[in-house]
Coordinates of N, CA and C in Angstrom, one line a residue:
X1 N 24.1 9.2 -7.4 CA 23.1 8.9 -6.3 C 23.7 7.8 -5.5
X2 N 23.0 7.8 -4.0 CA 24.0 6.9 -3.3 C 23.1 5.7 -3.5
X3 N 23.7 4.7 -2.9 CA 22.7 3.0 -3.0 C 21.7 3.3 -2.6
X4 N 20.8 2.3 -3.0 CA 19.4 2.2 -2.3 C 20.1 1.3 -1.0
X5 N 19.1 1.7 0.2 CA 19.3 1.2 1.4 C 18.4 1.1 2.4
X6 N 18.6 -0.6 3.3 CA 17.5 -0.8 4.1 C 18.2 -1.0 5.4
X7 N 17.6 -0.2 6.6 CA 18.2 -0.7 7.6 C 17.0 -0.5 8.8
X8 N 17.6 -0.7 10.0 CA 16.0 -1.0 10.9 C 17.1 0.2 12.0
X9 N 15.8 0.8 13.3 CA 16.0 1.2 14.1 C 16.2 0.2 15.4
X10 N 16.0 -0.8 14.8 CA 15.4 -2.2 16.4 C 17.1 -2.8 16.2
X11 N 17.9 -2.2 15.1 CA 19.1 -3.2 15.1 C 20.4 -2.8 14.1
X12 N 21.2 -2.7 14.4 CA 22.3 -2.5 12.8 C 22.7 -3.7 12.4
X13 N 23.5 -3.3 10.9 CA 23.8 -4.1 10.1 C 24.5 -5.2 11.1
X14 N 24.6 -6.3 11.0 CA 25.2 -7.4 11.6 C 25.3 -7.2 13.3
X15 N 24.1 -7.0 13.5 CA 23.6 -7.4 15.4 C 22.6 -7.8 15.3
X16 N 22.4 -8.1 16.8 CA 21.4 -9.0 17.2 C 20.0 -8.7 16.9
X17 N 19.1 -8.7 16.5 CA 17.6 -9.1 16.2 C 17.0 -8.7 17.9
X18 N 16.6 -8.2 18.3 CA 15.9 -7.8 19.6 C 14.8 -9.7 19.9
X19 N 14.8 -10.0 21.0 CA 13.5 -10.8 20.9 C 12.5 -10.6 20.9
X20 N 11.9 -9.5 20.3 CA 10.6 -9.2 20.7 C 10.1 -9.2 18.8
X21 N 10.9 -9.5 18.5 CA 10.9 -9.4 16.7 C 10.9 -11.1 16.4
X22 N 11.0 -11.8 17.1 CA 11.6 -13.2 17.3 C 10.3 -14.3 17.7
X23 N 10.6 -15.8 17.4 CA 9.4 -16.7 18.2 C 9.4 -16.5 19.8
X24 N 10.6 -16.1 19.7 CA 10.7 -15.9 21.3 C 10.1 -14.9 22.6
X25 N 9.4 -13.8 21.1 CA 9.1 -12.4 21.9 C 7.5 -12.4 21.0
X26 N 7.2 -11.1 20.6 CA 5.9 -10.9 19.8 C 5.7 -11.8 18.9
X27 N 6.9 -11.8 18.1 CA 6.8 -12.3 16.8 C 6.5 -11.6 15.7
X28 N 6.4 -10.3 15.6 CA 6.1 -9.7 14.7 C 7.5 -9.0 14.2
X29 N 7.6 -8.3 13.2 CA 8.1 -7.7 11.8 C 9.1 -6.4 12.7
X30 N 10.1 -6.2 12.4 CA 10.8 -5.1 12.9 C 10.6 -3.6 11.9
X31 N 10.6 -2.4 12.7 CA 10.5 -1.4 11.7 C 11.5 -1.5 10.8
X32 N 11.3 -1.2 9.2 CA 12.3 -1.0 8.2 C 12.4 0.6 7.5
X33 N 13.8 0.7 7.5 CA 13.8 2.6 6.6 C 14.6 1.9 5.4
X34 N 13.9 2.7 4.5 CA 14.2 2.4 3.1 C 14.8 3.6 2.4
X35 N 15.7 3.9 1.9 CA 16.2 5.2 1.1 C 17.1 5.0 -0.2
X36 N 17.1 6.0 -0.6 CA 17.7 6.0 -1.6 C 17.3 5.4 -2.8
X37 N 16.2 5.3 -3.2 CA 15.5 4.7 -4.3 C 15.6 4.4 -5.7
X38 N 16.3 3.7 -6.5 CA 16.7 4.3 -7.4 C 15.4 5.0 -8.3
X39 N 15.5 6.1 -9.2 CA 14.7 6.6 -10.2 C 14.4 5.6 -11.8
X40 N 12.8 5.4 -12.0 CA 12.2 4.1 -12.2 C 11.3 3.6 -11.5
X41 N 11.9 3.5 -10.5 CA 11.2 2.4 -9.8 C 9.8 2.4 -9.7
X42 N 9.1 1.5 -10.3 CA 7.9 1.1 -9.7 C 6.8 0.3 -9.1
X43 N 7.8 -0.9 -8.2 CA 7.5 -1.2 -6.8 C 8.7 -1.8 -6.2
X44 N 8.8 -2.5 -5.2 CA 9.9 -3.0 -4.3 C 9.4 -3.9 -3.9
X45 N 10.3 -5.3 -3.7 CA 10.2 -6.0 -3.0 C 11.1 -6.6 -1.7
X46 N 10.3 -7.2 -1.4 CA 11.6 -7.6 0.4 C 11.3 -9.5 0.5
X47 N 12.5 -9.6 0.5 CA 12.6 -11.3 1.0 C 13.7 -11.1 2.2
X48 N 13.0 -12.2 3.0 CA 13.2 -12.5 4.3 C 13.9 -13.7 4.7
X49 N 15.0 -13.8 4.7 CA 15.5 -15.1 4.6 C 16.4 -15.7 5.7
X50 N 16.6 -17.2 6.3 CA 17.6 -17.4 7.0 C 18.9 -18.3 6.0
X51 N 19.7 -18.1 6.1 CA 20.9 -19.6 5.3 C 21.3 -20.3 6.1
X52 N 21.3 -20.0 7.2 CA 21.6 -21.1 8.2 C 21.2 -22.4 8.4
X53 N 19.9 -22.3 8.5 CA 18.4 -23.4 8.8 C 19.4 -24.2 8.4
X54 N 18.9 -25.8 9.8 CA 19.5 -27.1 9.3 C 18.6 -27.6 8.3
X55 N 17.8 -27.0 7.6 CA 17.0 -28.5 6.2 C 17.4 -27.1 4.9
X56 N 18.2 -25.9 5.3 CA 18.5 -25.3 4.2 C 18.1 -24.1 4.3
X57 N 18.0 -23.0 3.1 CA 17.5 -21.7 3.3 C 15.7 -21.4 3.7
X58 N 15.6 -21.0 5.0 CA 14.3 -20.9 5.2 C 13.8 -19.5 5.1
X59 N 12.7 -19.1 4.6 CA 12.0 -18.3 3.6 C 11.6 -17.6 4.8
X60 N 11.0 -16.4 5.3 CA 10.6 -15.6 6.9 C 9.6 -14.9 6.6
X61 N 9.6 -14.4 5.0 CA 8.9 -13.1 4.9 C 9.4 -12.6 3.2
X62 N 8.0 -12.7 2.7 CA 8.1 -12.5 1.3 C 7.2 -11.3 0.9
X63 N 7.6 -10.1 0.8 CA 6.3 -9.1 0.3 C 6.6 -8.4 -1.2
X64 N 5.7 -8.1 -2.2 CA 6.0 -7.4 -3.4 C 5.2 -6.7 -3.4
X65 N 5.0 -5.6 -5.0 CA 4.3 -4.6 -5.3 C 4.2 -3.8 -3.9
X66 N 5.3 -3.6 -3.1 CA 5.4 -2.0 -2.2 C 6.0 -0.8 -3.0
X67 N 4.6 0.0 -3.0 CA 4.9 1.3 -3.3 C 5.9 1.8 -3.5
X68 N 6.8 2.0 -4.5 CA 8.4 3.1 -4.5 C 8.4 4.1 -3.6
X69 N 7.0 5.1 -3.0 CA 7.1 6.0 -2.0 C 7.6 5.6 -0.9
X70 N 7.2 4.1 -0.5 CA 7.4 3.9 1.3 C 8.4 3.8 1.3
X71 N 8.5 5.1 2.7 CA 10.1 5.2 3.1 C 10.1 4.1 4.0
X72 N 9.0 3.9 5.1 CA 9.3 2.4 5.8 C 8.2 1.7 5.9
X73 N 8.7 0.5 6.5 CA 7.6 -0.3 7.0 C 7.3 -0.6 8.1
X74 N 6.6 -0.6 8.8 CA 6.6 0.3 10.4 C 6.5 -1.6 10.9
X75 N 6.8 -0.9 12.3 CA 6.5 -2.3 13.1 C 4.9 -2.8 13.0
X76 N 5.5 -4.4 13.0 CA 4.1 -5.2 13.4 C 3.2 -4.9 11.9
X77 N 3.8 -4.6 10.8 CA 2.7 -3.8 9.9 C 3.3 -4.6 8.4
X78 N 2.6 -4.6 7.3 CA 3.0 -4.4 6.0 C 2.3 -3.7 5.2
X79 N 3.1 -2.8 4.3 CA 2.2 -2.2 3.4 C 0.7 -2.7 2.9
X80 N 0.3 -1.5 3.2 CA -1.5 -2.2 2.4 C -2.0 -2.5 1.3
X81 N -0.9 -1.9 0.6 CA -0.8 -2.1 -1.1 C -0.2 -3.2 -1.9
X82 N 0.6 -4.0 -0.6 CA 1.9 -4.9 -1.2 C 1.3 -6.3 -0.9
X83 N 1.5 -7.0 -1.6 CA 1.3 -8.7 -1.6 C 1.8 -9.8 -0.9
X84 N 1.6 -10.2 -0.4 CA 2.6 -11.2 0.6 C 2.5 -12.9 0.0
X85 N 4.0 -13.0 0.0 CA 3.6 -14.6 -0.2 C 4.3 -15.4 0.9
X86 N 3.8 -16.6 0.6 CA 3.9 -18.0 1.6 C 5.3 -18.4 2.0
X87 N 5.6 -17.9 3.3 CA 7.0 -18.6 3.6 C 6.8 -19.7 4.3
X88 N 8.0 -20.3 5.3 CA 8.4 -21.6 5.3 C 8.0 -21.9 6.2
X89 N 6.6 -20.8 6.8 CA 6.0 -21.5 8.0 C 4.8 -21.6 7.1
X90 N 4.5 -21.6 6.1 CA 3.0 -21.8 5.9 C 2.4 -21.0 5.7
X91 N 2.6 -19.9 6.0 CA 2.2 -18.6 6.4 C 2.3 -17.3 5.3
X92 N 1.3 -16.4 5.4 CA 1.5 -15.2 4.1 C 1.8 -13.6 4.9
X93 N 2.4 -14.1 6.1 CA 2.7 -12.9 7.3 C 4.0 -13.1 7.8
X94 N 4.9 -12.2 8.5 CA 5.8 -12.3 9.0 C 6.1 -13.7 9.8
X95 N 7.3 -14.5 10.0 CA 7.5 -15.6 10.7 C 8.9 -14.9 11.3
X96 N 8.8 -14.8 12.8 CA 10.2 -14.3 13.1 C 11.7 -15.2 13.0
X97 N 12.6 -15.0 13.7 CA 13.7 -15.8 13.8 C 13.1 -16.8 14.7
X98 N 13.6 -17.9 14.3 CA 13.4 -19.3 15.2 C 14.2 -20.3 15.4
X99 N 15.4 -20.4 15.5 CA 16.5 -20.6 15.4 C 16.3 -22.1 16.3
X100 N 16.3 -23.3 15.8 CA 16.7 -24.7 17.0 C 17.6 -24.6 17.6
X101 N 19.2 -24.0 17.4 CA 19.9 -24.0 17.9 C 21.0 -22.9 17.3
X102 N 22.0 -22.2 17.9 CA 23.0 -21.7 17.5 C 23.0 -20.3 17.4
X103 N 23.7 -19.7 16.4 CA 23.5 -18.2 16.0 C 23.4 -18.3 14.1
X104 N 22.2 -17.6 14.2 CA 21.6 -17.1 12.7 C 21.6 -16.1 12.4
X105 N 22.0 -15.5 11.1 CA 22.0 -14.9 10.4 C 20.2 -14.5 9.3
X106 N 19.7 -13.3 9.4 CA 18.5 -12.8 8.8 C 18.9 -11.9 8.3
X107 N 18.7 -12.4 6.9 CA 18.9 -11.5 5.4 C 17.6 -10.7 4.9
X108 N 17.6 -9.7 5.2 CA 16.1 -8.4 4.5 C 16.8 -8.1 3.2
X109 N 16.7 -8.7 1.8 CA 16.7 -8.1 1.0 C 15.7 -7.3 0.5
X110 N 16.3 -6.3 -0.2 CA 15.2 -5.2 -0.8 C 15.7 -5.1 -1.9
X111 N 14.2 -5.1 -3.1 CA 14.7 -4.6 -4.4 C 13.9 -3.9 -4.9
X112 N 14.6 -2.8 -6.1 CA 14.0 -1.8 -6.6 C 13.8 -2.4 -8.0
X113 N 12.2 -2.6 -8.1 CA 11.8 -3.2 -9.3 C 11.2 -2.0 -10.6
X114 N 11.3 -2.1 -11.9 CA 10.7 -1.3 -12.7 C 9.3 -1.6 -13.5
X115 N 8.5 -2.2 -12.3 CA 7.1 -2.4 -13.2 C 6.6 -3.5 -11.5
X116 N 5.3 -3.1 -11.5 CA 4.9 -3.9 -10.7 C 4.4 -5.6 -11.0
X117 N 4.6 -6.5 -10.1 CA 4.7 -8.0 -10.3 C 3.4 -8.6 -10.5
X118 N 2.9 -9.3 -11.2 CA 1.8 -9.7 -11.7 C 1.3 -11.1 -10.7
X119 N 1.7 -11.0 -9.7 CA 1.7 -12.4 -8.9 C 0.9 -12.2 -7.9
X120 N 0.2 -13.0 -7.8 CA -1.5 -13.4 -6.7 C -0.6 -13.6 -5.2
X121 N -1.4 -13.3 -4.3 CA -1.0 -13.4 -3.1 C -0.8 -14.8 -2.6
X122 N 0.4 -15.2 -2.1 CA 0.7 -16.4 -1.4 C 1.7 -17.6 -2.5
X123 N 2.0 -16.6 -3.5 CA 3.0 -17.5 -4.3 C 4.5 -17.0 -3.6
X124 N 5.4 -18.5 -4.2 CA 6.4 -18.7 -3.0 C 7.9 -17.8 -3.7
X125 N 8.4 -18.5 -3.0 CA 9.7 -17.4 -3.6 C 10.3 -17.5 -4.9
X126 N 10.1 -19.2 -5.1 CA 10.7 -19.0 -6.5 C 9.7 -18.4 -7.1
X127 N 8.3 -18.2 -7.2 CA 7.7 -17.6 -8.2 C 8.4 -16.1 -8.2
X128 N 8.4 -15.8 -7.0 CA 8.7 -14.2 -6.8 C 10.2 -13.8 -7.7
X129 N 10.8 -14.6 -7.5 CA 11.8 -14.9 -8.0 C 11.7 -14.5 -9.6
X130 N 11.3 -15.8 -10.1 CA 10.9 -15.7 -11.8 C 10.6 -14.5 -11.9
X131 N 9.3 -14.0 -11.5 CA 8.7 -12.9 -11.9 C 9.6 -11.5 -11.7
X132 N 10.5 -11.4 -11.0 CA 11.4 -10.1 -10.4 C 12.7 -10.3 -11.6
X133 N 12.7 -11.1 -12.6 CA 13.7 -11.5 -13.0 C 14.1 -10.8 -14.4
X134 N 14.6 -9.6 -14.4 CA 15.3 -8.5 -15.9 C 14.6 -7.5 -14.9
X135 N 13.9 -7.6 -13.9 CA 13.4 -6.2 -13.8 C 13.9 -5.9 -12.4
X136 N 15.1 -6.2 -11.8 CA 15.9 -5.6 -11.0 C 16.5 -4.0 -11.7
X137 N 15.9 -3.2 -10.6 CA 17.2 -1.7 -11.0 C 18.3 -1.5 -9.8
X138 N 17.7 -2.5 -8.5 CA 18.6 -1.9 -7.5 C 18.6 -2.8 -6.6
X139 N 19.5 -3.1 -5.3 CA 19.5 -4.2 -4.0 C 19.8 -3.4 -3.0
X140 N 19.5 -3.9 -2.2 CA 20.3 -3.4 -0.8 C 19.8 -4.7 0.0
X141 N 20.7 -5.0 1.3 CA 20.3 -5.8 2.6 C 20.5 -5.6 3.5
X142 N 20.0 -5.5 4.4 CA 20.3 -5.9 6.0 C 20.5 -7.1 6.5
X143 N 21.8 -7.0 7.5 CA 21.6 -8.5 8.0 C 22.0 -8.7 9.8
X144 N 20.1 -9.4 9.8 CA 20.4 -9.0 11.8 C 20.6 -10.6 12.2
X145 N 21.3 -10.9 13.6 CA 21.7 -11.7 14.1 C 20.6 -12.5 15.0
X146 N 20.2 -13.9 15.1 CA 19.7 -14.3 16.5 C 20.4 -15.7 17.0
X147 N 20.5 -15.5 18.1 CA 20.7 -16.9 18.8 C 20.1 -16.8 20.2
X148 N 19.4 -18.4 20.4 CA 18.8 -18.7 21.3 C 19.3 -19.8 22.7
X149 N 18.2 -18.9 23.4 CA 19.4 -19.4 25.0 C 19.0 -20.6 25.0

């Protein structure tokens, strides 16, 4: 079977991030296609991350318990099923790219978990973390680009 894999229609692997996905545009969430699933699975998770950030890795978007069916995640949307926790804006919803200065890099990890995650809405990543932890079956990422004028 081939890898599990996440990629968007708003962007390929290592390009730019559209602004309209950005602080700078809507601000909301880019479409995601998801394939290749591994067999098992019984939810996914997605972390949203920058490594660039000058105070360190900033957290954009944390969702768990998504459905192994969803093939994607549509714009502006999260699954209705899946749990979102607290990233580094405070927030239990998408935070786009926000870049102070320069060009950043946005990591959409996806993982194919085999049991769904026992975690309350709005816990942070290291919880997500802990909890996702022996029960990885699969990875895949995307990674889109932003810099600001």
């Amino acid at each position: 079977m081939e890898a599990m894999k996440i990629s968007s229609p708003a962007f390929a692997h290592n390009q730019q991030i559209p602004s309209r996905y950005t602080c700078d545009g809507d601000d909301i969430n880019p479409p995601l296609h998801i394939e290749n699933i591994p067999a098992g699975t019984k939810s996914l998770a997605l972390i949203v991350e920058d490594p660039d950030a000058p105070s360190g890795l900033w957290v954009h978007w944390l969702l768990w318990n998504i459905a192994p069916h969803q093939a994607e995640i549509g714009e502006n949307s999260s699954p209705k099923e899946a749990m979102a926790g607290r990233n580094d804006f405070r927030r239990t919803a998408y935070g786009g790219p926000c870049p102070p200065s320069g060009s950043h890099r946005y990591i959409f990890r996806l993982f194919a978990l085999d049991r769904l995650l026992p975690l309350a809405g709005g816990s942070s990543k290291q919880q997500l973390e802990a909890a996702m932890e022996g029960h990885v079956l699969g990875s895949a990422q995307l990674i889109g680009l932003y810099s600001r004028q």
